[in-house]
Amino acid sequence: MTGRGAEQPVGVDSQVRARVEESPFESLTRELFARDWDMSLDRKNEAFITAFENENEKWELQVNFDDEADYLVSSRSRWSIDKEEIGVVSQALSRMNSELMIDTFGSEIGVNEDLFCFEVKTRSELPEKDAVKSFFNSVEENTGLYGRWSDTVREASGNMEGLREIKKLEDQLAAAGEQDRELENRLRVMSEAFLHRIDEEDVMKTE
């Protein structure tokens, strides 16, 4: 049949042309579905979310495309941080990022203050060649960093004594009303020492 409503066969050229016209988001999600990824798609905003897990916990992994091939991978905890603690924890983690050498592309640890959860963000660019392999590398970097720090941040957010000491120094810095390099350095060192101490204690528990 060739009349109205008849289904026309799709030729190889049409299939190739359709794939050439795909956006990086469409191309990636098509490949992921072909690999049996279970994910919820938001085509309008070019984003998707899926569950991830390791031997210790499950969490949410979200991917957002924001500019053609540029995208952001976010791992977010299912456990939450109390409202009273989230500001101090957020600042302490921000100071830790200086150790991670964050640049335009790369990963950073922090908290999502809207969702009250621990979050690791990894910003990457999807190349034309080996796009799926590059994406998996970004996911591995992101989830590896999440797994590395999740237990530590959860323990730290419950350590009120240590958080109070950091908050006291933050208040002193705010009261100074101007840049105080000495206080800033003390605060950075105290924050890093606090997180590293919690991290070492957490490692000892698992050994």
GROMACS .gro file of C-alpha atoms in nm:
model
  207
    1MET     CA    1   0.000   0.000   0.000
    2THR     CA    2   0.111   0.352  -0.077
    3GLY     CA    3  -0.200   0.549   0.011
    4ARG     CA    4  -0.258   0.780   0.304
    5GLY     CA    5  -0.191   0.615   0.637
    6ALA     CA    6   0.025   0.340   0.488
    7GLU     CA    7   0.344   0.266   0.678
    8GLN     CA    8   0.649   0.336   0.465
    9PRO     CA    9   0.959   0.117   0.504
   10VAL     CA   10   1.251   0.294   0.664
   11GLY     CA   11   1.564   0.265   0.452
   12VAL     CA   12   1.920   0.242   0.579
   13ASP     CA   13   1.991   0.600   0.466
   14SER     CA   14   1.696   0.727   0.670
   15GLN     CA   15   1.816   0.541   0.979
   16VAL     CA   16   2.168   0.679   0.943
   17ARG     CA   17   2.035   1.030   0.887
   18ALA     CA   18   1.814   1.006   1.197
   19ARG     CA   19   2.110   0.903   1.412
   20VAL     CA   20   2.328   1.179   1.271
   21GLU     CA   21   2.062   1.428   1.376
   22GLU     CA   22   2.043   1.290   1.731
   23SER     CA   23   2.156   1.513   2.014
   24PRO     CA   24   2.434   1.383   2.240
   25PHE     CA   25   2.169   1.321   2.506
   26GLU     CA   26   1.952   1.117   2.269
   27SER     CA   27   2.247   0.919   2.140
   28LEU     CA   28   2.373   0.837   2.490
   29THR     CA   29   2.035   0.735   2.632
   30ARG     CA   30   1.967   0.515   2.329
   31GLU     CA   31   2.296   0.333   2.392
   32LEU     CA   32   2.224   0.302   2.765
   33PHE     CA   33   1.879   0.155   2.705
   34ALA     CA   34   2.040  -0.093   2.465
   35ARG     CA   35   2.264  -0.195   2.758
   36ASP     CA   36   1.957  -0.248   2.981
   37TRP     CA   37   2.003   0.060   3.198
   38ASP     CA   38   1.693   0.110   3.416
   39MET     CA   39   1.637   0.486   3.429
   40SER     CA   40   1.367   0.752   3.431
   41LEU     CA   41   1.396   0.996   3.142
   42ASP     CA   42   1.314   1.366   3.129
   43ARG     CA   43   1.349   1.436   2.758
   44LYS     CA   44   1.231   1.796   2.786
   45ASN     CA   45   1.516   1.888   3.020
   46GLU     CA   46   1.759   1.631   2.878
   47ALA     CA   47   1.809   1.451   3.206
   48PHE     CA   48   1.774   1.105   3.353
   49ILE     CA   49   1.795   0.944   3.694
   50THR     CA   50   1.877   0.591   3.804
   51ALA     CA   51   1.952   0.400   4.124
   52PHE     CA   52   2.311   0.310   4.213
   53GLU     CA   53   2.456   0.102   4.491
   54ASN     CA   54   2.770  -0.044   4.647
   55GLU     CA   55   2.813  -0.290   4.932
   56ASN     CA   56   2.719  -0.024   5.189
   57GLU     CA   57   2.424   0.169   5.053
   58LYS     CA   58   2.196   0.270   4.767
   59TRP     CA   59   2.174   0.623   4.628
   60GLU     CA   60   2.039   0.823   4.334
   61LEU     CA   61   2.247   0.910   4.029
   62GLN     CA   62   2.120   1.192   3.806
   63VAL     CA   63   2.262   1.312   3.473
   64ASN     CA   64   2.176   1.653   3.325
   65PHE     CA   65   2.285   1.782   2.986
   66ASP     CA   66   2.307   2.159   2.987
   67ASP     CA   67   2.493   2.262   2.672
   68GLU     CA   68   2.505   2.020   2.380
   69ALA     CA   69   2.770   1.770   2.491
   70ASP     CA   70   2.840   1.916   2.840
   71TYR     CA   71   2.674   1.725   3.121
   72LEU     CA   72   2.667   1.692   3.498
   73VAL     CA   73   2.663   1.364   3.691
   74SER     CA   74   2.526   1.393   4.045
   75SER     CA   75   2.525   1.121   4.310
   76ARG     CA   76   2.285   1.205   4.594
   77SER     CA   77   2.244   1.019   4.921
   78ARG     CA   78   1.913   0.878   5.033
   79TRP     CA   79   2.007   0.960   5.391
   80SER     CA   80   1.965   1.321   5.501
   81ILE     CA   81   2.156   1.583   5.697
   82ASP     CA   82   1.975   1.778   5.970
   83LYS     CA   83   1.882   2.135   5.887
   84GLU     CA   84   2.081   2.266   6.185
   85GLU     CA   85   2.401   2.098   6.064
   86ILE     CA   86   2.384   2.134   5.688
   87GLY     CA   87   2.540   2.482   5.665
   88VAL     CA   88   2.852   2.387   5.862
   89VAL     CA   89   2.890   2.054   5.680
   90SER     CA   90   2.851   2.231   5.345
   91GLN     CA   91   3.127   2.482   5.424
   92ALA     CA   92   3.360   2.212   5.556
   93LEU     CA   93   3.321   2.008   5.235
   94SER     CA   94   3.371   2.315   5.017
   95ARG     CA   95   3.710   2.366   5.180
   96MET     CA   96   3.794   2.002   5.108
   97ASN     CA   97   3.743   2.059   4.736
   98SER     CA   98   4.062   2.263   4.721
   99GLU     CA   99   4.245   1.932   4.770
  100LEU     CA  100   4.063   1.776   4.474
  101MET     CA  101   4.200   2.028   4.220
  102ILE     CA  102   3.854   2.115   4.081
  103ASP     CA  103   3.860   2.284   3.740
  104THR     CA  104   3.601   2.344   3.465
  105PHE     CA  105   3.566   1.968   3.435
  106GLY     CA  106   3.612   1.742   3.734
  107SER     CA  107   3.444   1.635   4.057
  108GLU     CA  108   3.354   1.800   4.384
  109ILE     CA  109   3.200   1.687   4.710
  110GLY     CA  110   2.932   1.884   4.889
  111VAL     CA  111   2.573   1.888   5.006
  112ASN     CA  112   2.248   1.971   4.833
  113GLU     CA  113   2.098   2.227   5.067
  114ASP     CA  114   1.756   2.204   4.898
  115LEU     CA  115   1.734   1.826   4.941
  116PHE     CA  116   1.938   1.808   5.267
  117CYS     CA  117   2.162   1.532   5.131
  118PHE     CA  118   2.527   1.455   5.057
  119GLU     CA  119   2.611   1.510   4.691
  120VAL     CA  120   2.904   1.447   4.458
  121LYS     CA  121   2.908   1.634   4.126
  122THR     CA  122   3.117   1.549   3.822
  123ARG     CA  123   3.112   1.776   3.518
  124SER     CA  124   3.222   1.628   3.185
  125GLU     CA  125   3.197   1.665   2.811
  126LEU     CA  126   3.074   1.388   2.583
  127PRO     CA  127   3.321   1.335   2.295
  128GLU     CA  128   3.212   1.230   1.948
  129LYS     CA  129   3.439   0.925   1.962
  130ASP     CA  130   3.399   0.658   2.233
  131ALA     CA  131   3.119   0.860   2.393
  132VAL     CA  132   2.976   0.575   2.601
  133LYS     CA  133   3.319   0.473   2.731
  134SER     CA  134   3.388   0.835   2.829
  135PHE     CA  135   3.051   0.855   3.004
  136PHE     CA  136   3.118   0.536   3.201
  137ASN     CA  137   3.455   0.679   3.307
  138SER     CA  138   3.279   0.990   3.441
  139VAL     CA  139   3.023   0.778   3.626
  140GLU     CA  140   3.303   0.565   3.773
  141GLU     CA  141   3.487   0.877   3.892
  142ASN     CA  142   3.168   1.019   4.041
  143THR     CA  143   3.043   0.704   4.214
  144GLY     CA  144   3.393   0.617   4.333
  145LEU     CA  145   3.425   0.954   4.504
  146TYR     CA  146   3.075   0.919   4.648
  147GLY     CA  147   3.159   0.576   4.790
  148ARG     CA  148   3.489   0.713   4.924
  149TRP     CA  149   3.329   0.995   5.127
  150SER     CA  150   2.968   0.899   5.196
  151ASP     CA  151   3.019   0.718   5.528
  152THR     CA  152   3.263   0.985   5.644
  153VAL     CA  153   3.020   1.270   5.575
  154ARG     CA  154   2.735   1.081   5.740
  155GLU     CA  155   2.946   1.029   6.053
  156ALA     CA  156   3.071   1.389   6.046
  157SER     CA  157   2.718   1.531   6.020
  158GLY     CA  158   2.633   1.355   6.346
  159ASN     CA  159   2.944   1.475   6.531
  160MET     CA  160   2.797   1.782   6.699
  161GLU     CA  161   3.103   1.856   6.913
  162GLY     CA  162   3.333   1.885   6.613
  163LEU     CA  163   3.077   2.082   6.414
  164ARG     CA  164   3.027   2.328   6.701
  165GLU     CA  165   3.401   2.402   6.708
  166ILE     CA  166   3.401   2.476   6.336
  167LYS     CA  167   3.083   2.686   6.365
  168LYS     CA  168   3.239   2.889   6.648
  169LEU     CA  169   3.537   2.977   6.429
  170GLU     CA  170   3.306   3.058   6.135
  171ASP     CA  171   3.115   3.299   6.357
  172GLN     CA  172   3.442   3.468   6.458
  173LEU     CA  173   3.534   3.509   6.094
  174ALA     CA  174   3.193   3.655   6.012
  175ALA     CA  175   3.215   3.894   6.308
  176ALA     CA  176   3.552   4.022   6.187
  177GLY     CA  177   3.367   4.196   5.906
  178GLU     CA  178   3.665   4.182   5.672
  179GLN     CA  179   3.906   3.931   5.526
  180ASP     CA  180   4.115   3.768   5.797
  181ARG     CA  181   4.372   3.535   5.640
  182GLU     CA  182   4.479   3.388   5.973
  183LEU     CA  183   4.124   3.294   6.072
  184GLU     CA  184   4.051   3.162   5.721
  185ASN     CA  185   4.358   2.936   5.733
  186ARG     CA  186   4.272   2.811   6.080
  187LEU     CA  187   3.918   2.735   5.966
  188ARG     CA  188   4.038   2.548   5.657
  189VAL     CA  189   4.288   2.341   5.858
  190MET     CA  190   4.032   2.268   6.130
  191SER     CA  191   3.769   2.161   5.874
  192GLU     CA  192   4.009   1.933   5.689
  193ALA     CA  193   4.147   1.785   6.012
  194PHE     CA  194   3.794   1.720   6.137
  195LEU     CA  195   3.691   1.535   5.819
  196HIS     CA  196   4.019   1.341   5.798
  197ARG     CA  197   3.985   1.233   6.163
  198ILE     CA  198   3.631   1.109   6.102
  199ASP     CA  199   3.752   0.939   5.785
  200GLU     CA  200   4.035   0.759   5.966
  201GLU     CA  201   3.800   0.644   6.241
  202ASP     CA  202   3.559   0.516   5.975
  203VAL     CA  203   3.838   0.322   5.801
  204MET     CA  204   3.946   0.166   6.131
  205LYS     CA  205   3.590   0.043   6.191
  206THR     CA  206   3.592  -0.145   5.863
  207GLU     CA  207   3.929  -0.312   5.915
   0.00000   0.00000   0.00000
